[in-house]
mmCIF file with all atom_site columns, C-alpha atoms in Angstrom:
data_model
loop_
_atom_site.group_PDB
_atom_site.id
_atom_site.type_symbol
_atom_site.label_atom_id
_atom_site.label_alt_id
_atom_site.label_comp_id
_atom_site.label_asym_id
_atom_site.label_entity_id
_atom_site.label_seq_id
_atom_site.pdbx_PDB_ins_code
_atom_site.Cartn_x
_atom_site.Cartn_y
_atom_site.Cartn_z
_atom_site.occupancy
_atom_site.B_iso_or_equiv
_atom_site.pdbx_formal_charge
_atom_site.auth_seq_id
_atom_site.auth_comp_id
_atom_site.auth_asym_id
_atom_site.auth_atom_id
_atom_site.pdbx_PDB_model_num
ATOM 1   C CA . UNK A 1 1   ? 0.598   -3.052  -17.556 1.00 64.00 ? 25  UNK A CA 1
ATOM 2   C CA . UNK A 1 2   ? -2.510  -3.127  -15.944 1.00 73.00 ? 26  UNK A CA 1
ATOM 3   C CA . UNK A 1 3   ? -2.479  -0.769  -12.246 1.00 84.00 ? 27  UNK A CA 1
ATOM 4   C CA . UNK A 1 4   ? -1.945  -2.456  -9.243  1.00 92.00 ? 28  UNK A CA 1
ATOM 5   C CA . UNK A 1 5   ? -4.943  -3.746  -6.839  1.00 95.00 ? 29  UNK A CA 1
ATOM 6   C CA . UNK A 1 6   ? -5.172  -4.416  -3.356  1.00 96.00 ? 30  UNK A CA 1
ATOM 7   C CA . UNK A 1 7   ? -5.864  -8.045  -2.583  1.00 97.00 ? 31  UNK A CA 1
ATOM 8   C CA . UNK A 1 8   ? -5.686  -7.811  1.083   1.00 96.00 ? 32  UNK A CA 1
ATOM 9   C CA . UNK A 1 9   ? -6.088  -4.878  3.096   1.00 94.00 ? 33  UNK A CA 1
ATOM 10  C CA . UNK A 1 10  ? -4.316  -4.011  5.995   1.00 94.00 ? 34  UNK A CA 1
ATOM 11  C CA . UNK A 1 11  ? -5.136  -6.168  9.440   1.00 94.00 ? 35  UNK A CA 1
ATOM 12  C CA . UNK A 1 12  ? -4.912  -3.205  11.635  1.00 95.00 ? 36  UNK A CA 1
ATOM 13  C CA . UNK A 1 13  ? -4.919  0.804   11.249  1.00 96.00 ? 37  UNK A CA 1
ATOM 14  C CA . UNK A 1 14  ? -1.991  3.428   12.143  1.00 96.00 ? 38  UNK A CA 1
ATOM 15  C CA . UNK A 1 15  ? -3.775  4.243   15.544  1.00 97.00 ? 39  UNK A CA 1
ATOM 16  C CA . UNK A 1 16  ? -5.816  1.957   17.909  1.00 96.00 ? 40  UNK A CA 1
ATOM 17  C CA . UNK A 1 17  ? -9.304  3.327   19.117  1.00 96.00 ? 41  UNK A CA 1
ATOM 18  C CA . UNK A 1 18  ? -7.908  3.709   22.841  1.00 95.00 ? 42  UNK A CA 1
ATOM 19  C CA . UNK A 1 19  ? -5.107  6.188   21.143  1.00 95.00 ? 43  UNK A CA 1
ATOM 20  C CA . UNK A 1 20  ? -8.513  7.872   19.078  1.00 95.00 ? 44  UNK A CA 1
ATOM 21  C CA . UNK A 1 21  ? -10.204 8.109   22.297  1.00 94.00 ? 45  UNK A CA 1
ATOM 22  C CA . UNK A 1 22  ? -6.972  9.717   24.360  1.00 92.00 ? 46  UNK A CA 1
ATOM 23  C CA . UNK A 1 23  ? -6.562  12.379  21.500  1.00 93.00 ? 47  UNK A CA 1
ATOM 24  C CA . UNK A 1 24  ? -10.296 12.920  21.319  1.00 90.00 ? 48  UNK A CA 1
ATOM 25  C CA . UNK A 1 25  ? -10.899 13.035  25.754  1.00 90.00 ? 49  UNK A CA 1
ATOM 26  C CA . UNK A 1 26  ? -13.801 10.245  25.278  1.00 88.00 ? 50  UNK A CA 1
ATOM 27  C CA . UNK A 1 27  ? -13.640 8.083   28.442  1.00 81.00 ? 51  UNK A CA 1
ATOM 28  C CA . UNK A 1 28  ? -17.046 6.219   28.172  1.00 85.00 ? 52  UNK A CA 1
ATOM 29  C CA . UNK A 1 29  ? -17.746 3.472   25.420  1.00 83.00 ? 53  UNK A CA 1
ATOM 30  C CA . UNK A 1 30  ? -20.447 4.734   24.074  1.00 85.00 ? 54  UNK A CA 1
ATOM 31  C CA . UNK A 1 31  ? -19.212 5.880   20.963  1.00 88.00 ? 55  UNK A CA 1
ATOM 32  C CA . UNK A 1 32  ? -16.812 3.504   20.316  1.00 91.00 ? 56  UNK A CA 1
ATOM 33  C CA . UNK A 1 33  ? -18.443 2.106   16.994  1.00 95.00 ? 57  UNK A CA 1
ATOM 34  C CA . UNK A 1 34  ? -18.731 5.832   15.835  1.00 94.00 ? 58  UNK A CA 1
ATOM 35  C CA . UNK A 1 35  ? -14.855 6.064   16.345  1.00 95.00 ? 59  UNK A CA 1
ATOM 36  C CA . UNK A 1 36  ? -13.979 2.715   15.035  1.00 96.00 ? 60  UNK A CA 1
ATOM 37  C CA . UNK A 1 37  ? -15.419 4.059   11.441  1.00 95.00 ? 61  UNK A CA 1
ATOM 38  C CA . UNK A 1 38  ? -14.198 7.453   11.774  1.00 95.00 ? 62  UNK A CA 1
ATOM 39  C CA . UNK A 1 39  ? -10.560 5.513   12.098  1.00 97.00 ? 63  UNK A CA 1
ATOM 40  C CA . UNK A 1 40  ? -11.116 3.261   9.384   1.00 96.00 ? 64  UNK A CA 1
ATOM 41  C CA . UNK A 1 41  ? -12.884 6.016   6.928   1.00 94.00 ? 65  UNK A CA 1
ATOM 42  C CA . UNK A 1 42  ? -9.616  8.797   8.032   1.00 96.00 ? 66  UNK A CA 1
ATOM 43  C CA . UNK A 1 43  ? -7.328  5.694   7.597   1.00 96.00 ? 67  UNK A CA 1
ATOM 44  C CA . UNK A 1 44  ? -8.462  5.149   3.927   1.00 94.00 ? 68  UNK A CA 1
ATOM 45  C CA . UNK A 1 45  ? -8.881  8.794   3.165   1.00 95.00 ? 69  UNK A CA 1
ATOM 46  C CA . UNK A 1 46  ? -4.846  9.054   3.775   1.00 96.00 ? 70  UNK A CA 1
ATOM 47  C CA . UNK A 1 47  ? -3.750  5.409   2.888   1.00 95.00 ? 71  UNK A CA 1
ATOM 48  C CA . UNK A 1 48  ? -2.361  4.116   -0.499  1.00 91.00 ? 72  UNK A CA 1
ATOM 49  C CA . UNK A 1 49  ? -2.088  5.268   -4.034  1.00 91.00 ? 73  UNK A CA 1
ATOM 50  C CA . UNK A 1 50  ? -5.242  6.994   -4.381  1.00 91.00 ? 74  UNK A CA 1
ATOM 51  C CA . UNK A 1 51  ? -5.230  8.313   -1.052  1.00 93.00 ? 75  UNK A CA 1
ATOM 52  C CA . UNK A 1 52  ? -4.031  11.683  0.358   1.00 94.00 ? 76  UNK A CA 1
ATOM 53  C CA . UNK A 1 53  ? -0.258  10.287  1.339   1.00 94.00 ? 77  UNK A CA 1
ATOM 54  C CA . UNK A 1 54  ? 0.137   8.220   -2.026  1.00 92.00 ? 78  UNK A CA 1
ATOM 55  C CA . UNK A 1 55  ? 1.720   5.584   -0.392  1.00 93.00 ? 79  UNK A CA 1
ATOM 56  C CA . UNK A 1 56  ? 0.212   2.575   1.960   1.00 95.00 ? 80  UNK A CA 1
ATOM 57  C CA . UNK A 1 57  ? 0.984   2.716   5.442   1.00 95.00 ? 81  UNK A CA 1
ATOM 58  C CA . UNK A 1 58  ? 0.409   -0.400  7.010   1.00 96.00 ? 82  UNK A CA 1
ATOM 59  C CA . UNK A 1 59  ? 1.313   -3.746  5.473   1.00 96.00 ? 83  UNK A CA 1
ATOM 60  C CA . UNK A 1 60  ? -1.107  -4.652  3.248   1.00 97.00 ? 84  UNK A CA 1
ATOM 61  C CA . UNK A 1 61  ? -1.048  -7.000  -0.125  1.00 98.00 ? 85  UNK A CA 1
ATOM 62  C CA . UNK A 1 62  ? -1.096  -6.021  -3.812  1.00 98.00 ? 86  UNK A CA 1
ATOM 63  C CA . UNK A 1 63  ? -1.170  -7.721  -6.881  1.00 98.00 ? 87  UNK A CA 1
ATOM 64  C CA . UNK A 1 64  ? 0.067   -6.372  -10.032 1.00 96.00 ? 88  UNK A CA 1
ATOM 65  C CA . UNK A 1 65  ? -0.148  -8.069  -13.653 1.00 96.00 ? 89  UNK A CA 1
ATOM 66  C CA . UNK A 1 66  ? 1.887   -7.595  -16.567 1.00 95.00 ? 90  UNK A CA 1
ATOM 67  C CA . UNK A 1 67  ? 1.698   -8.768  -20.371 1.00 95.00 ? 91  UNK A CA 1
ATOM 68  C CA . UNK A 1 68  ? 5.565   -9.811  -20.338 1.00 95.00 ? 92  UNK A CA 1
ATOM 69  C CA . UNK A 1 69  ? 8.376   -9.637  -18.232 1.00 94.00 ? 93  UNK A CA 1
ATOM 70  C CA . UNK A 1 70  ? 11.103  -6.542  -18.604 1.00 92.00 ? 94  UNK A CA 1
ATOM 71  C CA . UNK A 1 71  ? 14.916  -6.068  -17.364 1.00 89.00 ? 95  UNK A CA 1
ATOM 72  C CA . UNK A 1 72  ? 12.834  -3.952  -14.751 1.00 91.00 ? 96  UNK A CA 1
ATOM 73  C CA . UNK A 1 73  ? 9.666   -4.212  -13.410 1.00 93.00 ? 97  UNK A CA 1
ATOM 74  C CA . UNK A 1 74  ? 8.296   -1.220  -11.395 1.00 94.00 ? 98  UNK A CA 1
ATOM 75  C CA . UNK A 1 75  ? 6.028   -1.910  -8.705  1.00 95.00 ? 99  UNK A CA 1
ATOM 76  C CA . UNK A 1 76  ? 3.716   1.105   -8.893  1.00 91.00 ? 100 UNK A CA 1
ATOM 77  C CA . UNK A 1 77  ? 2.722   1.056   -5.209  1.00 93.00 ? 101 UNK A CA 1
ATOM 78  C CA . UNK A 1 78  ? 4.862   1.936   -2.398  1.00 92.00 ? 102 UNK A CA 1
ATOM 79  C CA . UNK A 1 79  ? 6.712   1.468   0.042   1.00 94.00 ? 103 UNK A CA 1
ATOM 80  C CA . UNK A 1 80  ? 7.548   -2.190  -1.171  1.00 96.00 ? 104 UNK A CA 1
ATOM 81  C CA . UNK A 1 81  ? 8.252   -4.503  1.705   1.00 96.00 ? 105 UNK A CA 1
ATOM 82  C CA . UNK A 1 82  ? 8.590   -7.556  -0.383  1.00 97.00 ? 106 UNK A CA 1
ATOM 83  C CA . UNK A 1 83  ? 7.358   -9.912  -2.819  1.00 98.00 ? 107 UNK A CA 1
ATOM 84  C CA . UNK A 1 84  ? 5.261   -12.549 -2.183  1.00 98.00 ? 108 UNK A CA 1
ATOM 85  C CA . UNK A 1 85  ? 5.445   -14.790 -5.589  1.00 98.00 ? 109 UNK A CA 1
ATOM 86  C CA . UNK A 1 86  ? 5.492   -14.331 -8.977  1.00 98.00 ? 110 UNK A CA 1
ATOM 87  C CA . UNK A 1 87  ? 3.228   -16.603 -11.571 1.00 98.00 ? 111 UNK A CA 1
ATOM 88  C CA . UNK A 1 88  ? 3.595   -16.518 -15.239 1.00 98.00 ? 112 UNK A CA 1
ATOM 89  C CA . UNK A 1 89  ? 1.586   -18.733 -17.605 1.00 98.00 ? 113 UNK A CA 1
ATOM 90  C CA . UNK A 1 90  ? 4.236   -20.718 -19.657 1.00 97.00 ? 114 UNK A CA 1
ATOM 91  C CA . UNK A 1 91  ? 4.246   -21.441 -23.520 1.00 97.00 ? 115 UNK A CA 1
ATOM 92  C CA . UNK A 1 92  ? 1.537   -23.778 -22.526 1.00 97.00 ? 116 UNK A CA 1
ATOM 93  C CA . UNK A 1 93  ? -0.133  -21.501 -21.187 1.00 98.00 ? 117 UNK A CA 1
ATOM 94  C CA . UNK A 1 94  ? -0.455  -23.104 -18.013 1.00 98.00 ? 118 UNK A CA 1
ATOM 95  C CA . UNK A 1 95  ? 0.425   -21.359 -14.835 1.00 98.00 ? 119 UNK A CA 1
ATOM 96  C CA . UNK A 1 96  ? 3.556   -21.685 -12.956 1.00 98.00 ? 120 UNK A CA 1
ATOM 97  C CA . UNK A 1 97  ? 5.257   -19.753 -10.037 1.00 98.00 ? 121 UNK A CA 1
ATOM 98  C CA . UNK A 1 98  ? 8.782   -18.188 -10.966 1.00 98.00 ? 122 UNK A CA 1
ATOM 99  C CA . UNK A 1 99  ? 11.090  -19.644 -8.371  1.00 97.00 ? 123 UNK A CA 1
ATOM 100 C CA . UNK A 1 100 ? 12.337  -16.643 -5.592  1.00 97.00 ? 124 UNK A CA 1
ATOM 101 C CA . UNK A 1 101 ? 16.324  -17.808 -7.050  1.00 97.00 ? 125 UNK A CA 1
ATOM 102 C CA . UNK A 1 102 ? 15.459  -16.034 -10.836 1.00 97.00 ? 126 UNK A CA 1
ATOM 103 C CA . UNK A 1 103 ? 14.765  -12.529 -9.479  1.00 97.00 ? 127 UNK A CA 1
ATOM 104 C CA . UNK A 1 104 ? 15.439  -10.119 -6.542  1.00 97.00 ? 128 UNK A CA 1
ATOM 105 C CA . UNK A 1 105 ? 13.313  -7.050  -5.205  1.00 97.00 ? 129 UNK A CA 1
ATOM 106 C CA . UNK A 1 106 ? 15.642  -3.921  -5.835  1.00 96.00 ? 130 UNK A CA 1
ATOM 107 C CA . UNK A 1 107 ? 15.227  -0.422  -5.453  1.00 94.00 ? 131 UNK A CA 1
ATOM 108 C CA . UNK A 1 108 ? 16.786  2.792   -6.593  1.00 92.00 ? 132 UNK A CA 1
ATOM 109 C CA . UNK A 1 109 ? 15.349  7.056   -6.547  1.00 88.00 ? 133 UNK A CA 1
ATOM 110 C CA . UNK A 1 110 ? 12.633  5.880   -8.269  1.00 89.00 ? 134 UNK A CA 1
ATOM 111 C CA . UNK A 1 111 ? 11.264  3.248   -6.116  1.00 90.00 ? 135 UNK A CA 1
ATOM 112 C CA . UNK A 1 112 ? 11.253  -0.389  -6.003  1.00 94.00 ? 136 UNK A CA 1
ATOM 113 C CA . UNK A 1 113 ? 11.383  -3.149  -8.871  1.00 96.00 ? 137 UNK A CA 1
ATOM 114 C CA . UNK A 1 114 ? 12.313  -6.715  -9.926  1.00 97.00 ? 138 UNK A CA 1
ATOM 115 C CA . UNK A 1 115 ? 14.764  -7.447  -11.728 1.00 96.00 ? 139 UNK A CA 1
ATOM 116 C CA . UNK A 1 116 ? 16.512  -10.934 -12.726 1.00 96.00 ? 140 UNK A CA 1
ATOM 117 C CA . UNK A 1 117 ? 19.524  -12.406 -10.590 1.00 96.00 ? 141 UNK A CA 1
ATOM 118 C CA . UNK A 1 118 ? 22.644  -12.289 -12.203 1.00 93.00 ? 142 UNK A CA 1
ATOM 119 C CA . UNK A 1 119 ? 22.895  -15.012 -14.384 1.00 93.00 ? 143 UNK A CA 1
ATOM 120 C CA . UNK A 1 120 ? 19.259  -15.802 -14.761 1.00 96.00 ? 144 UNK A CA 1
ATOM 121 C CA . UNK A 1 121 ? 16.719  -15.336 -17.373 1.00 95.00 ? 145 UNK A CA 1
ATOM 122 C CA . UNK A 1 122 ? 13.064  -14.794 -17.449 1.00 96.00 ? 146 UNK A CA 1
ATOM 123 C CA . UNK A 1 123 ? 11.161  -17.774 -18.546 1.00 97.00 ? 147 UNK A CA 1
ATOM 124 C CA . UNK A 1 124 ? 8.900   -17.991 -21.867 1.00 96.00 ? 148 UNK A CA 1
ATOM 125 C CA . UNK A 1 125 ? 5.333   -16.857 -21.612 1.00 96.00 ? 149 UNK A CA 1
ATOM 126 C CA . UNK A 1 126 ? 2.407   -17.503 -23.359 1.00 97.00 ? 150 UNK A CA 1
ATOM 127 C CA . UNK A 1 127 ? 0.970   -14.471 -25.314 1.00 96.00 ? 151 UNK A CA 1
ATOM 128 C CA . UNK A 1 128 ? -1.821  -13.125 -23.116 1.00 96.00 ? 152 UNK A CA 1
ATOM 129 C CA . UNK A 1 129 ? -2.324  -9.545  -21.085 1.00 95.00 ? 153 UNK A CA 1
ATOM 130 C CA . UNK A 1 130 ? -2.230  -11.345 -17.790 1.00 95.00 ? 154 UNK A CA 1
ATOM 131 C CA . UNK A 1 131 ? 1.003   -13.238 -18.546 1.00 97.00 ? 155 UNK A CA 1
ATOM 132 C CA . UNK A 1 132 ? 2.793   -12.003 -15.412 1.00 97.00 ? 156 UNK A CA 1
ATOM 133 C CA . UNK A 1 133 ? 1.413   -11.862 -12.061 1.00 97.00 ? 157 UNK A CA 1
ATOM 134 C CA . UNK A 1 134 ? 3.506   -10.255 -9.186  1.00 98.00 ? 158 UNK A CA 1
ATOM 135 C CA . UNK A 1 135 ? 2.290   -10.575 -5.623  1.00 98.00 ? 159 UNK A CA 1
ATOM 136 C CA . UNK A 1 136 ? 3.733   -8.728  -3.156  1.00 98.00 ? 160 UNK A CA 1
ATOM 137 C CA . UNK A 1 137 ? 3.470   -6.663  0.206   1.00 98.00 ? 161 UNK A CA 1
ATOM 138 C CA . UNK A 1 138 ? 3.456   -2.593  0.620   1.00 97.00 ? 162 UNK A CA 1
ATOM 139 C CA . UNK A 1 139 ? 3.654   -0.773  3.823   1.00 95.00 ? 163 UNK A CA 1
ATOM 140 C CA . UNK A 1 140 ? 5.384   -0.886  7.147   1.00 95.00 ? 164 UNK A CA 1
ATOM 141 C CA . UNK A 1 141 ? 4.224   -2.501  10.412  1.00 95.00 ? 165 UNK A CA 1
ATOM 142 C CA . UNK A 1 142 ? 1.639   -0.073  12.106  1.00 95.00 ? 166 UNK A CA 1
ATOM 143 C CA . UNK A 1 143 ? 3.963   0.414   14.842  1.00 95.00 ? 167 UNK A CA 1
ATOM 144 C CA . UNK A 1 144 ? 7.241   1.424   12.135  1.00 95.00 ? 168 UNK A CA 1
ATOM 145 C CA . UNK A 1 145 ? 3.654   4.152   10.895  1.00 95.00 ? 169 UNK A CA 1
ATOM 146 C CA . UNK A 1 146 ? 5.359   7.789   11.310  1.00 94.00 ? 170 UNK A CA 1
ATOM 147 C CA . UNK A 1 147 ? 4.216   9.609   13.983  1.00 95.00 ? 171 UNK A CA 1
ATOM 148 C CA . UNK A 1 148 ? 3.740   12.462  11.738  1.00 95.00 ? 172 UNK A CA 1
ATOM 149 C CA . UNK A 1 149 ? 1.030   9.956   9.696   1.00 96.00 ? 173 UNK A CA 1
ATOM 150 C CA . UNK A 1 150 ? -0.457  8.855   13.154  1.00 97.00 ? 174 UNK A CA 1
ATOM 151 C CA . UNK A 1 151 ? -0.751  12.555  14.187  1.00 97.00 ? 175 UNK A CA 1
ATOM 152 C CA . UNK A 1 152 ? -2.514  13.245  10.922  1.00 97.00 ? 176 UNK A CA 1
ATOM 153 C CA . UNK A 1 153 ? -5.086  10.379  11.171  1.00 97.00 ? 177 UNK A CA 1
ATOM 154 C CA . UNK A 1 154 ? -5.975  11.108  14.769  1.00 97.00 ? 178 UNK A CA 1
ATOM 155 C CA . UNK A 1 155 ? -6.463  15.192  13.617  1.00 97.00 ? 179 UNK A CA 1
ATOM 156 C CA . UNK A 1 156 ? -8.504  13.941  10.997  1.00 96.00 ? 180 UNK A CA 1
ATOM 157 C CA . UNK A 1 157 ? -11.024 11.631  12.996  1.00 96.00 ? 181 UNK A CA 1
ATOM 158 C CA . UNK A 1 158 ? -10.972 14.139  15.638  1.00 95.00 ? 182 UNK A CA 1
ATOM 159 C CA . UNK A 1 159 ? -11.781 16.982  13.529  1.00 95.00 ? 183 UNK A CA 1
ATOM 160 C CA . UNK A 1 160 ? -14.493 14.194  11.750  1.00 94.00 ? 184 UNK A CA 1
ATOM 161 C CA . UNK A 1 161 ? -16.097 13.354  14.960  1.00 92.00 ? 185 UNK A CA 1
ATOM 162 C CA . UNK A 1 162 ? -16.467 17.469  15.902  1.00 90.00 ? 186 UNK A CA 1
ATOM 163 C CA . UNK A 1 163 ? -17.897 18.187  12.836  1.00 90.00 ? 187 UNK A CA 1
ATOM 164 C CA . UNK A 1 164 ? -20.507 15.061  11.938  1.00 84.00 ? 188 UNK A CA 1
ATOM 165 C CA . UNK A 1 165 ? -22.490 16.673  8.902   1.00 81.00 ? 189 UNK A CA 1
ATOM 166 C CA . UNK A 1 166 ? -19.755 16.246  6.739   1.00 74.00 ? 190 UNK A CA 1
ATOM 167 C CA . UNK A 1 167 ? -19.977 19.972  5.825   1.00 72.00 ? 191 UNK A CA 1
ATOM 168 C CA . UNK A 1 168 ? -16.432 21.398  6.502   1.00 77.00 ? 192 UNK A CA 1
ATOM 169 C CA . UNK A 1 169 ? -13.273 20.761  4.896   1.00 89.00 ? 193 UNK A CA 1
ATOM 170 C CA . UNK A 1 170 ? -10.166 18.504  5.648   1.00 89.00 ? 194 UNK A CA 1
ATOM 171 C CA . UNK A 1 171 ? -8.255  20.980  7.988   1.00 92.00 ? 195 UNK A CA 1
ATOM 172 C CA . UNK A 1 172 ? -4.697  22.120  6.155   1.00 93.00 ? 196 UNK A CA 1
ATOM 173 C CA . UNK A 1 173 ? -2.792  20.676  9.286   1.00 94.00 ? 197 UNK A CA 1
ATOM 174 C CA . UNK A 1 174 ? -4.047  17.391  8.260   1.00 95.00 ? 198 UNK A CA 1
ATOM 175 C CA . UNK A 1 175 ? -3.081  18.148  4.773   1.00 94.00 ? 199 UNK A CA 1
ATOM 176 C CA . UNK A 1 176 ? 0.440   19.400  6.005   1.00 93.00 ? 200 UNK A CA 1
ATOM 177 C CA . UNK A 1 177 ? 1.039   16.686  8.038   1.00 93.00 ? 201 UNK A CA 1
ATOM 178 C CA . UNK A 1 178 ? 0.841   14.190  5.476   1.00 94.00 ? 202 UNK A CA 1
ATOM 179 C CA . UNK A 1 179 ? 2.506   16.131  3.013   1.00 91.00 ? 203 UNK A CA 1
ATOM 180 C CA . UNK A 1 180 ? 5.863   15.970  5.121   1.00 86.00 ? 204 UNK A CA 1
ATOM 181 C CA . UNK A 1 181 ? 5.976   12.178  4.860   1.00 84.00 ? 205 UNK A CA 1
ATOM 182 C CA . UNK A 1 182 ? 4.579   11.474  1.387   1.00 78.00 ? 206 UNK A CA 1
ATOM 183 C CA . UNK A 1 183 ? 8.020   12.097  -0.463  1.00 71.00 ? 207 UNK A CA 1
ATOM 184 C CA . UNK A 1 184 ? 10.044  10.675  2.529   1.00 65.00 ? 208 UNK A CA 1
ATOM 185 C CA . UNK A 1 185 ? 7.963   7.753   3.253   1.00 59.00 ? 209 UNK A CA 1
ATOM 186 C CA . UNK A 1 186 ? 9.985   4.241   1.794   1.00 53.00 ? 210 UNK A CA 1
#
């Protein structure tokens, strides 16, 4: 199984710049475009798999492929919201997309996965590492985002925006913040 990759990212961040400017007391425009990246560079930092939370916050779309289907398939990103489609390249080897009736999105302690419908079976593939493709959407609405994650990405483009060389570190608060929500964020 090949890791998941982000197809499409998110159409809007945690926070909105007037929130960034409230929590940083800017009340002119001038530097709104500074702020705008700030957001979207403090956003990343914290967002998905490889960032600081592990997890996406805002809806975004993933893809994941797989050689074969299983009784499970784990969706390595989280939190799943759904699944988009699933494609599979027959015995023909000739693409098709696995009707939503065969499967289900389930979840359990260790996070979310497809698995067949009762009374279903997974179709016949053709022999190739990209046999499976599973499209699907991770993360919540920016307005279901924690406030706990907001509050971390407006410390973090706050505490970006005071300190502009890029010399200090990523305060601990930060760091604390988003460690409360990464194991209870689903």
């Amino acid at each position: 199984m090949e890791p998941a990759f982000r197809t499409v990212a998110p159409a809007e961040t945690p926070v909105t710049l007037a929130e960034v400017k409230a929590h940083c007391r800017v009340g002119e425009n001038d530097d709104d475009a500074v702020l705008s990246g700030l957001l979207a560079a403090a956003t990343d930092y914290i967002d998905g798999p490889q960032g600081l939370l592990g997890k996406c916050m805002v809806t975004q779309t993933w893809v994941q492929k797989l050689e074969d289907f299983a009784d499970c398939v784990r969706l390595t990103v989280a939190p799943v919201a759904s699944v988009s489609t699933i494609t599979y390249y027959d015995a023909d080897n000739a693409e098709q997309t696995l009707s939503a009736t065969v499967y289900e999105l389930r979840r359990d302690t260790l996070g979310a996965y497809v698995a067949l419908k009762s009374d279903q079976s997974w179709p016949t593939i053709y022999d190739r590492k990209d046999a499976v493709t599973i499209t699907f959407f991770a993360g919540v609405a920016a307005a279901d985002v924690p406030d706990t994650l907001k509050t971390a990405v407006l410390m973090l483009v706050s505490h970006w925006d005071e300190n502009r060389d890029g010399g200090s570190e990523i305060p601990n608060s930060v760091r604390h913040l988003v460690g409360i929500r990464r194991e209870m964020f689903v």
